[in-house]
Amino acid sequence: MNRPELALVLIGFGHVARRFVRLLDECADRLDFSCKVVGVSTRHHGSVVSLDGIDMARAIAHYESSQSLDRLDTDPRERSGIDVIRQIADGLADDAAEGRLVVVETTVLDIDRGEPAVSHVRAALEGQAHVITANKGPAAFAYHELEALAESVDRIFFFEGAVMDGVPVFNLVRETMPAVVIDGFRGVINTTCQFILSELERGTKFAAAVAAMQARGIAEADPSLDVDGWDAAAKTAALVNVLMGSAMTPHHVARTGITGVDGLDVRDALGRGKRVRLVASASRHGGKVKARVEPEVLDRSDPLYSLDELDNALYLSTDLLGQVGIVQRSSGLTQTAYALLSDLARISQRLREI
Ligand SMILES: NC(=O)c1ccc[n+]([C@@H]2O[C@H](COP(=O)([O-])OP(=O)(O)OC[C@H]3O[C@@H](n4cnc5c(N)ncnc54)[C@H](OP(=O)(O)O)[C@@H]3O)[C@@H](O)[C@H]2O)c1
């Protein structure tokens, strides 16, 4: 197989998914695979299925002018994300059997149970599709079940964009750190809180900083998920489940958000040479993993001290390599879209190896 063509089903067509579609186009001549999008499903903007491929410029234009995607479908009907996945897995059964069908899950984070994203991933794998997602829900609520299912059907379940956007956290460990045990981690992994705390240092009001993150499409659809620490707790649960072999949900992570953080206190800390940051961490205690998310006052000597505005960083504590740190300066939509692209490239690489 020289240049595989992958059939993509987009479940969710928000900021991340549309940036991903545009990025695929921008990078087309750098990729060793090609893609056609055969289905798009949304919550309020309808859905479209076309097994021959959808005109994505029209789909984006429809979505961004608040027109229903149903208008692009030759047989429009009301259907859920799972309906779309099943319809396409049936219609493209040969592609699915050959590993060329990929479901791209980018619906919003549900902090109660990780649904419907967990069910989307399950339905995709049951239909023999690979799954890539930027949604933290599946890895935070059901990683071990979904990974076992993926293995049993010989398909990929990747979620590089779920934590630290485009920086390869999961791939770094999976691909380059064989036999290394991760004993814990510590990091700044929520961009919205990081930005808000940096802006409070500059005298910006809390609400204005939240609005700026919403305008850039970086804050969660419901920004309380960011400022209450839920997004960081979901990422922490995903990291603990995948890298430390634990079985946690975000509800097992001790959590304090930044809503109680006062701008005056942040500036006062800065005046004393310290910075307030929302820190996520996990460590092993006698075989048990404990995880927390909370604002910390950092000294200059702290490796997280220098992070500003849109920066993220994660330091892994390992048995064989000591501390390994990853820093992402200026995260954003392109970085998250790139994470999906890199997951897709891994699927293509696997197809080429067969
Ligand atoms: N934005 C970022 O910088 C970033 C970074 C890393 C990870 N993520 C994660 O990536 C995911 C997508 O983020 P986003 O910023 O693109 O969110 P978004 O702009 O709010 O888009 C979410 C999309 O999901 C659709 N949707 C919601 N529930 C659905 C359902 N049950 N079935 C089908 N579609 C459904 C929405 O439909 P409607 O359009 O009709 O509402 C919308 O198209 C989230 O899980 C987020 O946590 C985001």
XYZ file of C-alpha atoms and ligand atoms in Angstrom:
402
model
C 0.000 0.000 0.000
C 1.806 3.143 -1.184
C -0.280 6.065 -0.013
C -3.283 4.813 1.951
C -6.528 6.753 1.783
C -8.217 6.965 5.165
C -11.970 7.488 5.538
C -12.692 9.841 8.445
C -15.863 10.173 10.510
C -15.931 13.390 12.541
C -18.017 13.131 15.710
C -18.061 16.754 16.846
C -17.309 19.623 14.466
C -16.309 22.426 16.822
C -13.116 24.480 17.072
C -10.738 21.519 17.215
C -12.348 19.435 14.463
C -12.561 22.324 12.008
C -8.940 23.335 12.686
C -7.992 19.675 12.145
C -9.754 19.565 8.754
C -7.990 22.752 7.667
C -4.635 21.477 8.939
C -5.001 18.257 6.936
C -5.453 20.415 3.869
C -2.528 22.724 4.732
C -0.211 19.746 5.331
C -1.504 17.494 2.518
C 1.781 17.447 0.598
C 3.767 16.538 3.748
C 1.665 13.479 4.567
C 2.173 9.915 3.378
C -1.575 9.309 3.371
C -4.660 11.014 2.010
C -8.072 11.427 3.613
C -11.696 11.820 2.730
C -14.278 12.799 5.319
C -17.328 10.528 4.979
C -19.397 11.669 7.954
C -19.833 14.624 10.300
C -22.029 14.568 13.384
C -22.859 17.486 15.692
C -25.271 18.128 18.536
C -27.116 21.215 17.236
C -25.918 21.551 13.632
C -27.223 18.285 12.166
C -25.172 15.609 10.445
C -24.065 14.564 6.989
C -22.965 11.223 5.592
C -21.533 10.653 2.120
C -19.518 7.503 1.569
C -17.811 9.035 -1.486
C -16.539 11.970 0.565
C -17.967 15.294 1.745
C -17.029 18.684 0.322
C -15.432 19.957 3.558
C -15.121 23.591 2.449
C -18.926 23.619 2.103
C -19.398 21.756 5.378
C -17.251 24.311 7.241
C -19.049 27.211 5.542
C -22.437 25.710 6.477
C -21.413 25.170 10.095
C -19.834 28.603 10.488
C -22.921 30.323 9.071
C -25.104 28.295 11.499
C -26.779 26.262 8.745
C -27.593 22.634 9.404
C -25.252 20.054 7.873
C -28.405 18.054 7.037
C -28.712 20.308 3.987
C -25.607 18.685 2.494
C -26.982 15.150 2.883
C -28.857 13.427 0.056
C -30.871 11.482 2.649
C -31.081 13.844 5.640
C -32.397 12.424 8.913
C -32.065 12.841 12.610
C -29.297 10.591 13.925
C -26.960 10.484 16.884
C -23.184 10.204 16.723
C -23.507 6.477 17.313
C -26.033 6.188 14.453
C -23.555 7.942 12.139
C -20.684 5.673 13.218
C -22.774 2.524 12.695
C -24.188 3.684 9.343
C -20.689 4.331 8.003
C -19.132 1.197 9.523
C -21.839 -0.798 7.670
C -21.571 1.198 4.443
C -17.766 1.042 4.378
C -17.402 -2.443 5.877
C -14.525 -3.321 3.510
C -12.557 -0.180 4.453
C -13.226 -0.894 8.132
C -12.050 -4.501 7.774
C -8.855 -3.270 6.095
C -8.185 -0.720 8.865
C -8.846 2.371 6.729
C -11.808 3.751 8.685
C -11.043 6.253 11.461
C -13.475 7.908 13.875
C -12.283 11.317 15.113
C -14.028 12.074 18.406
C -14.058 15.750 19.461
C -17.284 16.213 21.372
C -17.300 18.213 24.589
C -15.963 16.883 27.878
C -18.675 15.436 30.117
C -17.365 15.414 33.645
C -20.012 13.100 35.116
C -19.284 9.934 33.128
C -17.292 10.915 30.044
C -20.363 10.321 27.857
C -21.318 10.175 25.044
C -17.629 10.113 24.096
C -16.958 6.751 25.778
C -19.890 5.223 23.857
C -18.672 6.810 20.613
C -15.254 5.189 21.063
C -16.831 1.838 21.930
C -19.162 1.936 18.894
C -16.265 2.872 16.612
C -14.070 0.002 17.792
C -17.005 -2.428 17.562
C -17.383 -1.285 13.946
C -13.668 -2.072 13.351
C -12.714 1.601 13.058
C -9.608 3.104 14.629
C -10.373 5.969 17.027
C -8.470 9.159 17.702
C -9.753 11.781 20.104
C -8.830 15.078 21.763
C -11.557 14.463 24.349
C -10.219 13.570 27.799
C -13.375 11.661 28.744
C -12.560 8.244 27.255
C -9.059 7.951 28.769
C -10.167 9.561 32.048
C -13.236 7.364 32.601
C -12.754 4.137 30.656
C -9.152 3.786 29.500
C -8.579 0.150 30.457
C -11.890 -1.085 29.030
C -11.426 0.781 25.736
C -7.768 -0.144 25.337
C -8.633 -3.827 25.904
C -11.423 -3.557 23.320
C -9.066 -1.871 20.835
C -6.512 -4.629 21.312
C -9.120 -7.355 20.931
C -10.199 -5.980 17.520
C -6.651 -5.015 16.511
C -7.433 -1.305 16.181
C -5.779 1.867 17.500
C -7.313 3.995 20.269
C -5.134 7.134 20.542
C -5.790 10.403 22.397
C -2.567 12.419 22.166
C -4.500 15.722 22.039
C -6.306 15.025 25.314
C -3.356 16.220 27.431
C -0.960 19.067 26.554
C -2.399 19.518 23.072
C 0.219 18.685 20.423
C 3.131 17.814 22.679
C 3.643 14.054 22.591
C 3.166 12.928 26.178
C 1.620 9.509 25.615
C 3.623 8.778 22.455
C 6.839 9.853 24.181
C 6.379 7.251 26.882
C 4.862 4.590 24.601
C 7.474 4.908 21.850
C 10.670 6.004 23.531
C 10.657 4.871 27.156
C 10.414 1.061 27.151
C 10.779 -0.609 30.579
C 10.662 2.735 32.380
C 8.304 2.971 35.371
C 6.558 6.312 35.906
C 6.362 6.926 39.649
C 4.572 10.256 39.458
C 4.283 13.582 37.695
C 3.797 17.267 38.341
C 2.757 19.909 35.863
C 0.712 22.821 34.628
C -1.716 21.229 32.191
C -4.713 23.558 31.897
C -4.062 26.385 29.456
C -7.131 28.423 30.408
C -6.193 28.579 34.121
C -2.561 29.230 33.244
C -3.630 32.156 31.051
C -6.043 33.545 33.668
C -3.418 33.437 36.443
C -0.847 35.104 34.154
C -3.375 37.810 33.262
C -4.277 38.392 36.937
C -0.566 39.146 37.464
C -0.945 41.907 34.848
C -4.041 43.363 36.501
C -6.634 41.921 34.073
C -9.991 41.019 35.618
C -10.806 37.299 36.013
C -13.931 37.464 33.787
C -12.070 39.304 31.017
C -9.329 36.656 30.986
C -11.953 33.865 30.741
C -13.644 35.713 27.867
C -10.297 35.997 26.027
C -9.815 32.214 26.256
C -13.367 31.622 25.024
C -12.773 33.977 22.091
C -9.705 31.936 21.098
C -11.671 28.655 21.295
C -9.357 27.329 24.013
C -11.645 27.405 27.083
C -14.019 24.475 27.464
C -17.546 25.036 26.082
C -18.494 25.401 29.768
C -15.523 27.381 31.206
C -16.404 26.378 34.783
C -14.878 23.009 33.854
C -11.547 24.825 33.515
C -11.673 27.232 36.451
C -13.120 24.656 38.871
C -10.196 22.361 38.067
C -12.270 19.625 36.374
C -10.401 19.787 33.062
C -7.056 19.407 34.869
C -8.539 16.604 37.009
C -9.693 14.773 33.852
C -6.221 15.123 32.324
C -4.672 13.953 35.581
C -6.923 10.883 35.633
C -6.001 10.127 32.001
C -2.266 10.432 32.794
C -2.552 8.260 35.892
C -4.556 5.588 34.065
C -2.313 5.432 31.007
C 1.148 6.087 32.443
C 0.857 4.698 35.968
C -1.505 1.753 35.406
C -4.083 3.080 37.846
C -7.864 3.043 37.354
C -9.107 6.478 38.376
C -11.777 8.862 37.235
C -11.576 12.653 37.617
C -13.745 12.238 40.719
C -10.883 10.416 42.482
C -8.540 13.378 41.998
C -8.385 15.765 45.000
C -9.377 19.023 43.332
C -9.323 22.746 44.068
C -9.869 25.153 41.169
C -8.894 28.803 40.792
C -12.275 30.490 41.332
C -11.218 31.359 44.892
C -7.926 32.897 43.740
C -7.863 36.673 44.161
C -6.018 38.968 41.724
C -4.581 40.968 44.634
C -3.067 37.811 46.158
C -1.588 36.823 42.790
C 0.042 40.241 42.386
C 1.179 40.245 45.999
C 2.854 36.850 45.438
C 4.534 38.199 42.294
C 5.831 41.175 44.287
C 7.473 38.682 46.658
C 9.101 36.824 43.732
C 6.537 34.004 43.708
C 3.811 32.898 41.283
C 0.447 31.218 41.778
C -0.143 28.348 39.354
C -2.710 25.535 39.075
C -0.574 22.433 39.539
C -1.603 18.844 38.770
C 0.365 16.049 40.383
C 0.341 12.344 41.157
C 2.570 10.034 43.151
C 2.676 6.422 44.307
C 2.387 5.596 47.990
C 2.892 1.949 48.853
C 1.375 0.735 45.605
C -1.497 3.259 45.701
C -1.584 6.308 43.454
C -2.730 9.656 44.844
C -3.526 12.558 42.525
C -4.393 16.193 43.100
C -5.055 19.473 41.310
C -4.674 22.691 43.299
C -3.296 26.232 43.117
C 0.271 26.372 44.488
C 2.494 29.338 45.314
C 5.744 28.620 43.453
C 9.279 29.784 44.274
C 11.660 30.922 41.559
C 13.507 27.614 41.881
C 10.411 25.645 40.830
C 10.664 24.330 37.230
C 7.048 25.459 36.657
C 7.791 29.047 37.777
C 8.809 30.435 34.390
C 5.631 29.310 32.593
C 3.555 32.195 31.301
C 0.262 32.830 29.458
C -0.322 29.819 27.147
C 2.577 27.642 28.342
C 2.133 24.118 29.720
C 4.704 21.773 31.233
C 4.800 18.279 32.648
C 7.623 16.663 34.634
C 7.539 12.878 34.858
C 9.310 11.136 37.756
C 10.735 7.878 36.457
C 12.752 5.038 37.985
C 15.421 4.742 35.260
C 15.626 8.243 33.769
C 15.019 10.442 36.805
C 12.953 13.502 35.963
C 11.899 13.976 32.336
C 10.299 17.313 31.488
C 8.210 18.406 28.516
C 7.378 22.069 27.928
C 4.940 23.499 25.421
C 5.234 27.214 24.779
C 2.019 28.775 23.500
C -0.467 25.967 23.159
C -3.572 26.480 21.072
C -5.956 25.013 18.538
C -3.298 24.261 15.925
C -1.339 22.219 18.469
C -4.434 20.197 19.433
C -5.335 19.666 15.777
C -1.743 18.559 15.186
C -2.086 15.934 17.916
C -4.986 14.405 15.947
C -2.935 14.618 12.765
C -0.010 12.846 14.446
C -2.333 10.085 15.702
C -3.631 9.692 12.154
C -0.067 9.469 10.840
C 0.550 6.573 13.254
C -2.467 4.749 11.813
C -1.180 5.318 8.291
C 2.282 4.085 9.313
C 0.716 0.937 10.717
C -1.186 0.342 7.465
C 2.010 0.729 5.481
C 3.765 -1.817 7.691
C 1.175 -4.540 6.998
N -10.235 23.797 22.311
C -9.066 23.371 22.723
O -8.074 24.119 22.729
C -8.891 21.952 23.174
C -7.611 21.496 23.517
C -7.437 20.141 23.891
C -8.545 19.310 23.950
N -9.799 19.807 23.641
C -10.932 18.898 23.710
O -11.387 18.664 22.382
C -12.813 18.490 22.379
C -13.426 19.478 21.394
O -13.119 20.791 21.801
P -13.683 22.032 20.963
O -12.979 23.223 21.486
O -13.657 21.713 19.515
O -15.207 22.042 21.469
P -16.439 22.783 20.769
O -15.961 23.873 19.901
O -17.401 23.083 21.869
O -17.049 21.663 19.807
C -17.649 20.497 20.289
C -18.377 19.817 19.162
O -18.995 18.625 19.651
C -20.326 18.565 19.170
N -21.108 17.693 20.047
C -21.377 17.854 21.372
N -22.087 16.796 21.817
C -22.255 15.965 20.760
C -22.903 14.726 20.557
N -23.539 14.120 21.563
N -22.882 14.153 19.319
C -22.248 14.763 18.303
N -21.621 15.954 18.423
C -21.625 16.533 19.634
C -20.778 19.999 19.133
O -21.928 20.123 18.313
P -22.577 21.590 18.042
O -21.581 22.280 17.185
O -23.840 21.356 17.329
O -22.727 22.212 19.406
C -19.527 20.648 18.558
O -19.503 20.514 17.158
C -13.289 18.673 23.817
O -13.452 17.415 24.423
C -12.127 19.430 24.473
O -12.018 19.156 25.847
C -9.979 21.081 23.250
